[in-house]
């Protein structure tokens, strides 16, 4: 065993000095390789943390929501719908919800205006999400004029700003009383945005959803399970962000692998020839090349993965921020709860380290099996 | 010091840092559990349905409530023009 370890160490010593002879090329390769892993790992860590957050935070969203669609668009529904849904066997309660969007020309941001089931403020008061308070630079006690549907201004008094910890779910929220909501948007009494349904037996949610569509053909039911699935799938490997980075990474790997597999440089071939001439076996040459691939890919993986962790969690995904912000001016300022899934890290390791190591060995095997004399003469 | 020893030390150091990142993640999950629980309680209390990730468009603000084709509804033959619409993939099929 000791002899085996010593042999490996001598080969690693030789490999490192061989890599050092082509320092510029190998350092550049290492940096580009680490950058590819960094981009891929950043996206994987970020999407996994988001999925975990969604699972933890959205576990108690309404069991069933019923929307009304008219000509393919979400529309307000009449109060009679609430009674119809509440009358379905298995439904414990049904409540009409009022919520909508309001574009604020001053901060050029979209707000979500909502009437909570039990609004704790008085008429004329508003509870703000931390992002809105930041965008409008207001604090409790300040006045907040909002442009109503008819062009007039409705001035509300800020009662409270939700805590900064709530940023990830409530950054853009404006919580108001029912009367203020209706006068802001001109929504007539007796109509609602959607219906939140509580079902007695959780196993019957799907059945109740089916009954809703039979009873109210224009209805679109959304179950809690569907909401959970949306967040599970929206950031999986098929999602836009991951596919974008994955495609870039795969193309980069394809270029490296093609470059490696298409043959070694004359200098590398000569080196193999000399090694064989002085007594190295083909297996020794392959071992050396395997170590060469391992040194580069392990170093790149370590650098890329560690930098990605620092970038996503303490660094709040600073480099990808503009991509996520898009055109929005109200950007939720949140810190994701870190997560490092061993399965995901292992997948990333095998997807990035193994292909490179293999791509290094294959052409070397071709060169190492040729007669040393012939190799040195080329 | 031999190059192989230096490389081994580098690998051990990097492995230790990765393990430290794992421990950091696990410790942070425990430390920030009450904060996460607070968010879950707010979701329960207000009846919220979505994470507030993208505020630029209606259909990306409430990803689970939007219609699948809303990006293309603004006018006939309209193409998706909000960056977040291309980042968040389509919701799952029923």
PDB file of C-alpha atoms in Angstrom, chain A residues 117-219:
ATOM      1  CA  UNK A 117     -59.580  38.703   6.021  1.00  0.00           C
ATOM      2  CA  UNK A 118     -59.323  40.717   9.225  1.00  0.00           C
ATOM      3  CA  UNK A 119     -57.688  44.074   8.455  1.00  0.00           C
ATOM      4  CA  UNK A 120     -56.422  45.504  11.724  1.00  0.00           C
ATOM      5  CA  UNK A 121     -56.275  49.120  10.571  1.00  0.00           C
ATOM      6  CA  UNK A 122     -59.030  51.722  10.373  1.00  0.00           C
ATOM      7  CA  UNK A 123     -60.598  53.153   7.202  1.00  0.00           C
ATOM      8  CA  UNK A 124     -58.052  55.400   5.498  1.00  0.00           C
ATOM      9  CA  UNK A 125     -55.092  53.474   6.875  1.00  0.00           C
ATOM     10  CA  UNK A 126     -52.658  51.247   4.990  1.00  0.00           C
ATOM     11  CA  UNK A 127     -50.120  48.643   6.045  1.00  0.00           C
ATOM     12  CA  UNK A 128     -47.120  48.548   3.701  1.00  0.00           C
ATOM     13  CA  UNK A 129     -44.687  45.888   2.603  1.00  0.00           C
ATOM     14  CA  UNK A 130     -41.043  46.847   3.237  1.00  0.00           C
ATOM     15  CA  UNK A 131     -40.340  47.282  -0.490  1.00  0.00           C
ATOM     16  CA  UNK A 132     -43.169  49.807  -0.931  1.00  0.00           C
ATOM     17  CA  UNK A 133     -42.013  51.806   2.118  1.00  0.00           C
ATOM     18  CA  UNK A 134     -38.531  51.882   0.565  1.00  0.00           C
ATOM     19  CA  UNK A 135     -39.763  52.842  -2.908  1.00  0.00           C
ATOM     20  CA  UNK A 136     -41.959  55.679  -1.600  1.00  0.00           C
ATOM     21  CA  UNK A 137     -39.665  56.605   1.320  1.00  0.00           C
ATOM     22  CA  UNK A 138     -42.481  56.592   3.875  1.00  0.00           C
ATOM     23  CA  UNK A 139     -42.699  55.504   7.520  1.00  0.00           C
ATOM     24  CA  UNK A 140     -45.618  54.889   9.927  1.00  0.00           C
ATOM     25  CA  UNK A 141     -47.647  58.070  10.344  1.00  0.00           C
ATOM     26  CA  UNK A 142     -46.788  59.432   6.860  1.00  0.00           C
ATOM     27  CA  UNK A 143     -49.390  60.037   4.179  1.00  0.00           C
ATOM     28  CA  UNK A 144     -49.431  57.922   1.020  1.00  0.00           C
ATOM     29  CA  UNK A 145     -51.439  59.327  -1.905  1.00  0.00           C
ATOM     30  CA  UNK A 146     -52.500  56.680  -4.429  1.00  0.00           C
ATOM     31  CA  UNK A 147     -53.970  57.335  -7.854  1.00  0.00           C
ATOM     32  CA  UNK A 148     -57.486  55.922  -7.950  1.00  0.00           C
ATOM     33  CA  UNK A 149     -59.284  54.422 -10.966  1.00  0.00           C
ATOM     34  CA  UNK A 150     -60.997  57.751 -11.816  1.00  0.00           C
ATOM     35  CA  UNK A 151     -57.796  59.825 -11.773  1.00  0.00           C
ATOM     36  CA  UNK A 152     -58.410  61.291  -8.318  1.00  0.00           C
ATOM     37  CA  UNK A 153     -56.008  60.657  -5.448  1.00  0.00           C
ATOM     38  CA  UNK A 154     -56.870  58.593  -2.402  1.00  0.00           C
ATOM     39  CA  UNK A 155     -54.659  59.601   0.501  1.00  0.00           C
ATOM     40  CA  UNK A 156     -54.014  56.858   3.021  1.00  0.00           C
ATOM     41  CA  UNK A 157     -52.092  57.063   6.291  1.00  0.00           C
ATOM     42  CA  UNK A 158     -49.324  54.517   6.825  1.00  0.00           C
ATOM     43  CA  UNK A 159     -50.255  52.543   9.926  1.00  0.00           C
ATOM     44  CA  UNK A 160     -47.421  50.069   9.906  1.00  0.00           C
ATOM     45  CA  UNK A 161     -44.609  48.706   7.748  1.00  0.00           C
ATOM     46  CA  UNK A 162     -44.286  44.924   7.691  1.00  0.00           C
ATOM     47  CA  UNK A 163     -40.947  43.613   9.065  1.00  0.00           C
ATOM     48  CA  UNK A 164     -37.934  43.300   6.760  1.00  0.00           C
ATOM     49  CA  UNK A 165     -38.024  39.502   7.278  1.00  0.00           C
ATOM     50  CA  UNK A 166     -41.308  39.442   5.332  1.00  0.00           C
ATOM     51  CA  UNK A 167     -39.629  40.830   2.192  1.00  0.00           C
ATOM     52  CA  UNK A 168     -39.732  37.526   0.316  1.00  0.00           C
ATOM     53  CA  UNK A 169     -43.527  37.226   0.542  1.00  0.00           C
ATOM     54  CA  UNK A 170     -44.770  40.756   1.141  1.00  0.00           C
ATOM     55  CA  UNK A 171     -42.298  43.252  -0.311  1.00  0.00           C
ATOM     56  CA  UNK A 172     -44.803  44.900  -2.669  1.00  0.00           C
ATOM     57  CA  UNK A 173     -47.936  44.561  -0.521  1.00  0.00           C
ATOM     58  CA  UNK A 174     -50.378  47.314   0.350  1.00  0.00           C
ATOM     59  CA  UNK A 175     -52.928  46.078   2.875  1.00  0.00           C
ATOM     60  CA  UNK A 176     -56.093  48.159   3.055  1.00  0.00           C
ATOM     61  CA  UNK A 177     -59.673  47.882   4.293  1.00  0.00           C
ATOM     62  CA  UNK A 178     -62.453  46.715   1.956  1.00  0.00           C
ATOM     63  CA  UNK A 179     -63.991  50.166   1.559  1.00  0.00           C
ATOM     64  CA  UNK A 180     -60.684  51.776   0.572  1.00  0.00           C
ATOM     65  CA  UNK A 181     -59.974  48.949  -1.885  1.00  0.00           C
ATOM     66  CA  UNK A 182     -63.326  49.416  -3.614  1.00  0.00           C
ATOM     67  CA  UNK A 183     -62.952  53.191  -3.844  1.00  0.00           C
ATOM     68  CA  UNK A 184     -59.364  52.864  -5.121  1.00  0.00           C
ATOM     69  CA  UNK A 185     -60.242  50.520  -7.983  1.00  0.00           C
ATOM     70  CA  UNK A 186     -63.931  51.334  -8.500  1.00  0.00           C
ATOM     71  CA  UNK A 187     -64.913  47.761  -7.696  1.00  0.00           C
ATOM     72  CA  UNK A 188     -68.652  47.635  -7.023  1.00  0.00           C
ATOM     73  CA  UNK A 189     -69.892  46.099  -3.755  1.00  0.00           C
ATOM     74  CA  UNK A 190     -70.743  42.424  -4.094  1.00  0.00           C
ATOM     75  CA  UNK A 191     -67.941  41.466  -6.471  1.00  0.00           C
ATOM     76  CA  UNK A 192     -64.668  39.809  -5.526  1.00  0.00           C
ATOM     77  CA  UNK A 193     -61.329  38.880  -7.080  1.00  0.00           C
ATOM     78  CA  UNK A 194     -61.483  35.191  -6.210  1.00  0.00           C
ATOM     79  CA  UNK A 195     -62.767  32.755  -3.589  1.00  0.00           C
ATOM     80  CA  UNK A 196     -60.593  31.056  -0.949  1.00  0.00           C
ATOM     81  CA  UNK A 197     -62.069  27.720   0.045  1.00  0.00           C
ATOM     82  CA  UNK A 198     -61.449  25.617   3.156  1.00  0.00           C
ATOM     83  CA  UNK A 199     -62.165  21.940   2.532  1.00  0.00           C
ATOM     84  CA  UNK A 200     -63.073  19.670   5.477  1.00  0.00           C
ATOM     85  CA  UNK A 201     -61.018  16.707   4.345  1.00  0.00           C
ATOM     86  CA  UNK A 202     -57.702  17.505   2.617  1.00  0.00           C
ATOM     87  CA  UNK A 203     -58.062  14.334   0.495  1.00  0.00           C
ATOM     88  CA  UNK A 204     -61.227  15.755  -1.069  1.00  0.00           C
ATOM     89  CA  UNK A 205     -59.700  18.964  -2.442  1.00  0.00           C
ATOM     90  CA  UNK A 206     -59.428  17.571  -5.967  1.00  0.00           C
ATOM     91  CA  UNK A 207     -63.016  16.269  -5.871  1.00  0.00           C
ATOM     92  CA  UNK A 208     -64.277  19.642  -4.655  1.00  0.00           C
ATOM     93  CA  UNK A 209     -62.285  21.361  -7.435  1.00  0.00           C
ATOM     94  CA  UNK A 210     -64.013  19.074  -9.961  1.00  0.00           C
ATOM     95  CA  UNK A 211     -67.436  19.898  -8.495  1.00  0.00           C
ATOM     96  CA  UNK A 212     -66.642  23.630  -8.721  1.00  0.00           C
ATOM     97  CA  UNK A 213     -65.936  23.427 -12.457  1.00  0.00           C
ATOM     98  CA  UNK A 214     -69.114  21.383 -13.023  1.00  0.00           C
ATOM     99  CA  UNK A 215     -71.220  23.834 -11.018  1.00  0.00           C
ATOM    100  CA  UNK A 216     -69.578  27.004 -12.378  1.00  0.00           C
ATOM    101  CA  UNK A 217     -68.263  26.293 -15.894  1.00  0.00           C
ATOM    102  CA  UNK A 218     -66.390  29.608 -16.083  1.00  0.00           C
ATOM    103  CA  UNK A 219     -64.425  28.823 -12.924  1.00  0.00           C
TER     104      UNK A 219
END
